[in-house]
Coordinates of C-alpha atoms and ligand atoms in Angstrom, one line a residue:
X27 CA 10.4 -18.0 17.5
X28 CA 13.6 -17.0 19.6
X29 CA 14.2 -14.3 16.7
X30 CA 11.6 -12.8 18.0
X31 CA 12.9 -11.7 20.9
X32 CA 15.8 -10.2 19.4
X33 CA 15.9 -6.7 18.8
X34 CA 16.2 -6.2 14.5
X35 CA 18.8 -3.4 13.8
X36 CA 16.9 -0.5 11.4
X37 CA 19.0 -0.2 8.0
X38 CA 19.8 3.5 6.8
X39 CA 17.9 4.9 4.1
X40 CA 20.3 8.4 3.9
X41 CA 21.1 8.9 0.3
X42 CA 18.4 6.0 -1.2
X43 CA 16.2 7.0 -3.6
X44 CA 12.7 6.4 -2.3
X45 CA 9.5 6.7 -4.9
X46 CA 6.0 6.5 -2.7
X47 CA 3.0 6.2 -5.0
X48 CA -0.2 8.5 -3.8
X49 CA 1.9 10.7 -2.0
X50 CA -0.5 13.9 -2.2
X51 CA -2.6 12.5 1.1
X52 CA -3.2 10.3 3.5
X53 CA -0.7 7.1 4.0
X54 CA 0.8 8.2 1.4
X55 CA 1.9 11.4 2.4
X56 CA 3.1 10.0 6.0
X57 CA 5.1 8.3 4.4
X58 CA 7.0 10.2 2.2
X59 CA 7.6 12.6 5.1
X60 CA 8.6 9.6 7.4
X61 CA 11.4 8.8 4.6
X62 CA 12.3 12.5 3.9
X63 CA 13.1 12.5 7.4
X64 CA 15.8 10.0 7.4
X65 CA 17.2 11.4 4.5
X66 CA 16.2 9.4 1.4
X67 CA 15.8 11.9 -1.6
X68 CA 11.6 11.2 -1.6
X69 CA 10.0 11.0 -5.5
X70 CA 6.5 11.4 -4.9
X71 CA 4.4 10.3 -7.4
X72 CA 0.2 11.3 -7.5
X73 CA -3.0 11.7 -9.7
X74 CA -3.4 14.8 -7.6
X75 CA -0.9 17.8 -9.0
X76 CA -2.1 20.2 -5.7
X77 CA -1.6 17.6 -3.1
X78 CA 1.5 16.0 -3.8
X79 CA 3.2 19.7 -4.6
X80 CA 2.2 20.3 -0.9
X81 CA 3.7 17.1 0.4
X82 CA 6.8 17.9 -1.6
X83 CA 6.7 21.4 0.3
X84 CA 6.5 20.0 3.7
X85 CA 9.5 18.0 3.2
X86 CA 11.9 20.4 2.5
X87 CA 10.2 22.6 5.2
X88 CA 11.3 19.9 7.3
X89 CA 15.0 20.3 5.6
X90 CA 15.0 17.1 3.3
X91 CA 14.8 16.7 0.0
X92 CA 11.7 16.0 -2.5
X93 CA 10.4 15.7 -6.0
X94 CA 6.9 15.3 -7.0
X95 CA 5.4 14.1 -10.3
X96 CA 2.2 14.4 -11.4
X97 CA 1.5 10.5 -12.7
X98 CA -2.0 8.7 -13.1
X99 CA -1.3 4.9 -11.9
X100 CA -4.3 3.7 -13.7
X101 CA -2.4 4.1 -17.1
X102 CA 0.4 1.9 -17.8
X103 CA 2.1 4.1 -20.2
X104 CA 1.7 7.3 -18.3
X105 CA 3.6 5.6 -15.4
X106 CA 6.2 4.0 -18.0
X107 CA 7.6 7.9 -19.6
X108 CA 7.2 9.1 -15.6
X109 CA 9.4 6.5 -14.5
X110 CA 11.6 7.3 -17.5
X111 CA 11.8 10.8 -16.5
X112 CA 12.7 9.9 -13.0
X113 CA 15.5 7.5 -13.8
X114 CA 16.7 10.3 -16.1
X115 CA 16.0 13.0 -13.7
X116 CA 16.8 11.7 -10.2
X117 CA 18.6 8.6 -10.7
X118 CA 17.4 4.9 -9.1
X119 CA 14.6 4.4 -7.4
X120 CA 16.1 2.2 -4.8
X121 CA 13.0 1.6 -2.4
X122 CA 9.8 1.7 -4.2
X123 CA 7.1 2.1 -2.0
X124 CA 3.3 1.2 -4.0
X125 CA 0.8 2.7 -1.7
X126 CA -1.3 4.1 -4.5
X127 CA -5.0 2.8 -4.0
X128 CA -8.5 3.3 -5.0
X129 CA -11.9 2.0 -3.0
X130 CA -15.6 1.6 -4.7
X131 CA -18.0 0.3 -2.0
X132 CA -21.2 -1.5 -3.6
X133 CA -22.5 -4.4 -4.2
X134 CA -20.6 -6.4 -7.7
X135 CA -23.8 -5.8 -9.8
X136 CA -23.8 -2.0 -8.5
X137 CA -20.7 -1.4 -9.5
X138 CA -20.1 -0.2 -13.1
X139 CA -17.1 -2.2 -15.7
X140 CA -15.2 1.0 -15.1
X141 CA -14.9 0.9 -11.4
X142 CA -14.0 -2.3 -11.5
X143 CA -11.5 -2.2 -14.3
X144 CA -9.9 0.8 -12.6
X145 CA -10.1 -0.4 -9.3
X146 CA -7.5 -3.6 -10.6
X147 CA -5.4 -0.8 -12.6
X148 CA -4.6 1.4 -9.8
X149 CA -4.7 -1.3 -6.4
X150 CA -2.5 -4.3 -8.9
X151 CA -1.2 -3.1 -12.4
X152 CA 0.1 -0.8 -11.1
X153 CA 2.5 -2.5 -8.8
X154 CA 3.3 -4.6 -12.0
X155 CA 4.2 -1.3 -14.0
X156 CA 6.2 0.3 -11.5
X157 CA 8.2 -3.2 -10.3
X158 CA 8.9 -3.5 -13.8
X159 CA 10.2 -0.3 -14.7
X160 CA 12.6 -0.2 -11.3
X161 CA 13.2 -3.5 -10.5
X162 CA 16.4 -4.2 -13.2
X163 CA 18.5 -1.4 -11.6
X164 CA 18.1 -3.0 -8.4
X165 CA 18.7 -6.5 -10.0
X166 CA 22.0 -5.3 -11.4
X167 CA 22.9 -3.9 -8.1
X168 CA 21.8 -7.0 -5.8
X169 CA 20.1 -4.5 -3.8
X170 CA 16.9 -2.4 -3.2
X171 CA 13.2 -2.4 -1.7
X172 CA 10.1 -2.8 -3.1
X173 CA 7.1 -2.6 -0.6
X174 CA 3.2 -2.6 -0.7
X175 CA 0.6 -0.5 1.1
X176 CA -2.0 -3.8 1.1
X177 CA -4.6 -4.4 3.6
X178 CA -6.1 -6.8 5.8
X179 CA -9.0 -7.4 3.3
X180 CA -5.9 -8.7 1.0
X181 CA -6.3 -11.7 4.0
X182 CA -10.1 -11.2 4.6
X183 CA -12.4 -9.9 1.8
X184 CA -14.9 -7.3 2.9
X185 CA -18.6 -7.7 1.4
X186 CA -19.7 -4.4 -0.8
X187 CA -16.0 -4.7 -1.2
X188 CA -15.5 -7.5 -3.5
X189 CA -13.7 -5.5 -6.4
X190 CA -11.4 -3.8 -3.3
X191 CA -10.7 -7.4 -1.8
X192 CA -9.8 -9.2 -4.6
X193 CA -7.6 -6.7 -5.6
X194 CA -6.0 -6.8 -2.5
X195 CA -6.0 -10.2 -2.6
X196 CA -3.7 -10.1 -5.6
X197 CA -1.5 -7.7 -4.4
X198 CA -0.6 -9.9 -1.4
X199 CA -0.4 -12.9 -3.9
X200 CA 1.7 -10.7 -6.2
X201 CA 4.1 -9.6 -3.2
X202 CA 4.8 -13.5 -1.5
X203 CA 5.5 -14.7 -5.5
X204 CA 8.0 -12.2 -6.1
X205 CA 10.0 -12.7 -2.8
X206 CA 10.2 -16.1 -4.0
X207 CA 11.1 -15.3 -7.6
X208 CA 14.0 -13.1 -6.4
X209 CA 15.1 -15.7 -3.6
X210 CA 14.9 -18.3 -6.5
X211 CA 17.1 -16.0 -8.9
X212 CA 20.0 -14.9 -6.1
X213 CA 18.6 -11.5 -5.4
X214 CA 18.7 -11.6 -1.7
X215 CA 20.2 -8.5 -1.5
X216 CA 16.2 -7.3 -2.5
X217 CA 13.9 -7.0 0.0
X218 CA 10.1 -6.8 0.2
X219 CA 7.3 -5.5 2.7
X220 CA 3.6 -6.4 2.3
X221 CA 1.6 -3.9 4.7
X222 CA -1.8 -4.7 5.1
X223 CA -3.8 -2.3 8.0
X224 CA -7.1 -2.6 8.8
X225 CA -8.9 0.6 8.0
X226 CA -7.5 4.0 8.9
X227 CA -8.8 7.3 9.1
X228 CA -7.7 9.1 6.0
X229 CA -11.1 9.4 4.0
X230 CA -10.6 7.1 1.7
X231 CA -13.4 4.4 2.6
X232 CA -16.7 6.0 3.0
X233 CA -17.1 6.9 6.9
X234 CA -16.1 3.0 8.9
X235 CA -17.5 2.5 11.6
X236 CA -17.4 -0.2 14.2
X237 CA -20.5 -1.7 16.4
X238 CA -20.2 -1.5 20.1
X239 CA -18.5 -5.0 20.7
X240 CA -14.9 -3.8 18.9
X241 CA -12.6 -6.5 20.7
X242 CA -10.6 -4.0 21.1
X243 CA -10.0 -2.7 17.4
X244 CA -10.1 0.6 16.2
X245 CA -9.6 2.8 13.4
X246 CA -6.1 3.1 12.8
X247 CA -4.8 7.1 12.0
X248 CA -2.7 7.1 8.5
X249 CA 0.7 8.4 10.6
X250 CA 0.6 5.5 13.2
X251 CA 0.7 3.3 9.7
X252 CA 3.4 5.2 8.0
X253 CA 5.2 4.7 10.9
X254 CA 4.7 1.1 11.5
X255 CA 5.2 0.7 7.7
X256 CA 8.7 2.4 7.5
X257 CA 9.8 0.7 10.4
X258 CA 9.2 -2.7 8.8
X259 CA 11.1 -1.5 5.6
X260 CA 13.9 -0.5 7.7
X261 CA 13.7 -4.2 9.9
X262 CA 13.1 -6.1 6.0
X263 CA 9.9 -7.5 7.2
X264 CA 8.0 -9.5 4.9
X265 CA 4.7 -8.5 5.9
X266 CA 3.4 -6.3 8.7
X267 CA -0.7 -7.0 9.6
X268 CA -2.2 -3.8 11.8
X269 CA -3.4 -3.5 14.2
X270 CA -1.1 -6.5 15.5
X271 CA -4.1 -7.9 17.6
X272 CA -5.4 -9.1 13.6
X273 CA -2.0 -11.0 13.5
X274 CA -4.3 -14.4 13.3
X275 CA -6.2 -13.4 10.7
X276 CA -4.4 -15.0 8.2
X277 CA -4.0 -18.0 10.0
X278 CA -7.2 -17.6 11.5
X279 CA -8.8 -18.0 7.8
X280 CA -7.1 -21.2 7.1
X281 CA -8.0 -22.9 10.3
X282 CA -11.4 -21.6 11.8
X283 CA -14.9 -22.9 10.4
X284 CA -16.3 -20.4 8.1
X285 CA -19.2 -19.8 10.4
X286 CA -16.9 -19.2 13.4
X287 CA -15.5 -16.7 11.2
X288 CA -19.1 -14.9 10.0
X289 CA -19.9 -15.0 14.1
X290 CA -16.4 -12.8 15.0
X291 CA -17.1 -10.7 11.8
X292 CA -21.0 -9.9 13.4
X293 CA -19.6 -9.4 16.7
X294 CA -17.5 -6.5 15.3
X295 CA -20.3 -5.2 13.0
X296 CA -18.2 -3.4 10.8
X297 CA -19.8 -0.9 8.3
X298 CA -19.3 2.0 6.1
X299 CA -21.2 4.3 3.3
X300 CA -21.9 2.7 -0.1
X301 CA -21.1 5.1 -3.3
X302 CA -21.2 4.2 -6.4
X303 CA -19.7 7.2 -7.6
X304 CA -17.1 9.2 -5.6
X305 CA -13.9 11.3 -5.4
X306 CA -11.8 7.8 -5.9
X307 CA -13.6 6.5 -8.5
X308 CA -12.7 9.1 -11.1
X309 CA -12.7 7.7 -14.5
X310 CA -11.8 10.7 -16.8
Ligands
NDP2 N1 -7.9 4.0 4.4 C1 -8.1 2.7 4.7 O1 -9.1 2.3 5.5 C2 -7.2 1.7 4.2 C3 -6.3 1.9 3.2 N2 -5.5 1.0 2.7 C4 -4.6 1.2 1.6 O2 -3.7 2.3 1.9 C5 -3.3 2.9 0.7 C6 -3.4 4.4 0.9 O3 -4.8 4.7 1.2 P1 -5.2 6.1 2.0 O4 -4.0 6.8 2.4 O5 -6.2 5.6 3.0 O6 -6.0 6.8 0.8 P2 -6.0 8.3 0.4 O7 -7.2 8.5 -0.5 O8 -6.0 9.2 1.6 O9 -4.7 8.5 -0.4 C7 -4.5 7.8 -1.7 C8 -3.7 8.7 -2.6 O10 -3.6 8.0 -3.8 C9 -4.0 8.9 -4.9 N3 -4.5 8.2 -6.1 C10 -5.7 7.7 -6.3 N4 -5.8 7.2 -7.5 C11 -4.6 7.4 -8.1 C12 -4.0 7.2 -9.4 N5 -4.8 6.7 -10.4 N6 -2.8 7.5 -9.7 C13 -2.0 8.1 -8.7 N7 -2.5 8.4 -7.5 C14 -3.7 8.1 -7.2 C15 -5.1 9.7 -4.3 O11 -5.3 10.9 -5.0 P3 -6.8 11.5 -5.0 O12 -7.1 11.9 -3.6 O13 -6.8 12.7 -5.9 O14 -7.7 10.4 -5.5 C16 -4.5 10.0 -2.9 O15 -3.7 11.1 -2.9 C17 -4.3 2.4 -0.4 O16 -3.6 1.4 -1.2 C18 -5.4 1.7 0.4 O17 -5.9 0.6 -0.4 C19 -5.4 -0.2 3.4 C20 -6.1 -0.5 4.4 C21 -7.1 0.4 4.9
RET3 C1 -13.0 -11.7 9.7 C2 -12.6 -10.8 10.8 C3 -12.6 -9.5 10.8 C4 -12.9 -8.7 9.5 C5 -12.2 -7.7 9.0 C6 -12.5 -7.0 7.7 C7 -13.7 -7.4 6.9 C8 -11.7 -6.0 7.4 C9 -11.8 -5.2 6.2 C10 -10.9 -4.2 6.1 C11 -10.8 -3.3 4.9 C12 -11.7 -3.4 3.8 C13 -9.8 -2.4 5.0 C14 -9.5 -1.5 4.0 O1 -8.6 -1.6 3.2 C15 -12.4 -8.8 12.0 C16 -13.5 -7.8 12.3 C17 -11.1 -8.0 12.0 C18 -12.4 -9.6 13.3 C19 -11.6 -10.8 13.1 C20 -12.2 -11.6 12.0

């Protein structure tokens, strides 16, 4: 409790290797400028060639240094020779950053195998993939990073979201077990941050939108994330929940009667466009 008043130095991240998944837009791009920025040498990995050539542009714009790879996470061997090809290329990832995500909205009979297939390759096999293939060199080092764009629907599933949720769900599952397995093996030298935001304006859920009575929450803008998110990589915190008002949501769920917690979710009234089919739900 005390610890919480005392202020947590930021590591330095000049001269790490930082790999952000779906860097071509959105979070994903904050971020990768947010670590280019504090020097990391930033690998930015996308689906989308265009985007994440762009990102890579702004960086060194901004004087720091970047490589982008075109990589589709939904394929396990596609991110397996790209990862090769970085190790080979620019050396150890150091601080892998899994922010990579995909959204279907509709109801679970609506929604077609493939969406929900992909939907659990991009938003959790992925992480898997990626923590597999970097992990070791970090192990044989005592030292590294691996985070996780989640969200607070990894806490509290969203309906017309069950797909998204669960996924979510697992990601925050998959992020708490590996602390443990590295604490468990000696590797406290490797860190891990869980980020789970509430939803931000970046496109990628079909137009949000709150009812009148917010409680004070709001749409959250992907740089106020980035920031927040960095920040907790550079403090080594476990798991960052945002806006910090949702801090008891977690706890919240374990303690509150369920109906207590259908009355807060009316009061918000939170909606958002159903689509089947979308730009995030390509499936070749
Ligand atoms: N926006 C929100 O409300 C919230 C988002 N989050 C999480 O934040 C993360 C980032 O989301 P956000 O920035 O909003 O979304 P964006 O859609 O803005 O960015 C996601 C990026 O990931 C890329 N991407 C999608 N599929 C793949 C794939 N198969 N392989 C590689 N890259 C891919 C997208 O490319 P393309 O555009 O070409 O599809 C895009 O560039 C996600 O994990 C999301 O679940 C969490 C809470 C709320
Ligand atoms: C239960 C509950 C809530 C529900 C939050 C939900 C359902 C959030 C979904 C977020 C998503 C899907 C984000 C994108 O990744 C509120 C309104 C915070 C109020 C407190 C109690």
């Amino acid at each position: 409790f005390v610890l919480n008043f005392v202020p947590v130095k930021r590591k330095s991240v000049r001269g790490e290797v930082v790999l952000v998944t779906g860097a071509a837009h959105g979070v994903g791009r904050c971020l990768a400028l947010e670590f280019g920025r504090l020097g990391a040498t930033v690998v930015l990995w996308d689906i989308n060639r265009d985007g994440n050539e762009t990102t890579a542009e702004q960086i060194r714009e901004e004087g720091g240094t970047a490589r982008a790879y075109q990589c589709d996470c939904s394929k396990r061997e596609e991110i397996q020779r790209v990862a090769q090809q970085v190790k080979e290329e620019v050396g150890d990832v150091t601080i892998l950053f899994n922010n990579a995500g995909v959204m279907t909205t509709g109801s679970v009979l609506d929604l077609t195998d493939d969406q929900i297939e992909r939907t659990f390759q991009v938003n959790v096999l992925a992480h898997f993939w990626t923590i597999r293939a970097f992990l070791p060199g970090m192990m044989t080092r005592n030292q590294g990073h691996i985070a996780a764009l989640a969200s607070i629907a990894g806490y509290n599933g969203s309906p017309y979201m069950v797909d998204y949720s669960s996924s979510k769900h697992a990601v925050v599952g998959l992020m708490d077990t590996l602390l443990k397995e590295l604490e468990l093996q000696g590797k406290d030298g490797i860190k891990t941050t869980t980020v789970c935001p509430f939803f931000i304006d970046t496109g990628f859920c079909p137009n949000p939108k709150l009812g009148s009575t917010t409680g004070g929450l709001r749409i959250l803008s992907p740089e106020e994330v980035a920031l927040e998110a960095v920040d907790a990589v550079l403090k080594n915190k476990r798991r960052i929940i945002l806006p910090p008002e949702l801090r008891s949501v977690p706890l919240n769920i374990q303690l509150l009667p369920y109906k207590t917690q259908t009355l807060m979710q009316n009061s918000v009234n939170i909606s958002f466009d159903l689509m089947q089919s979308g730009a995030h739900n390509k499936t070749d």
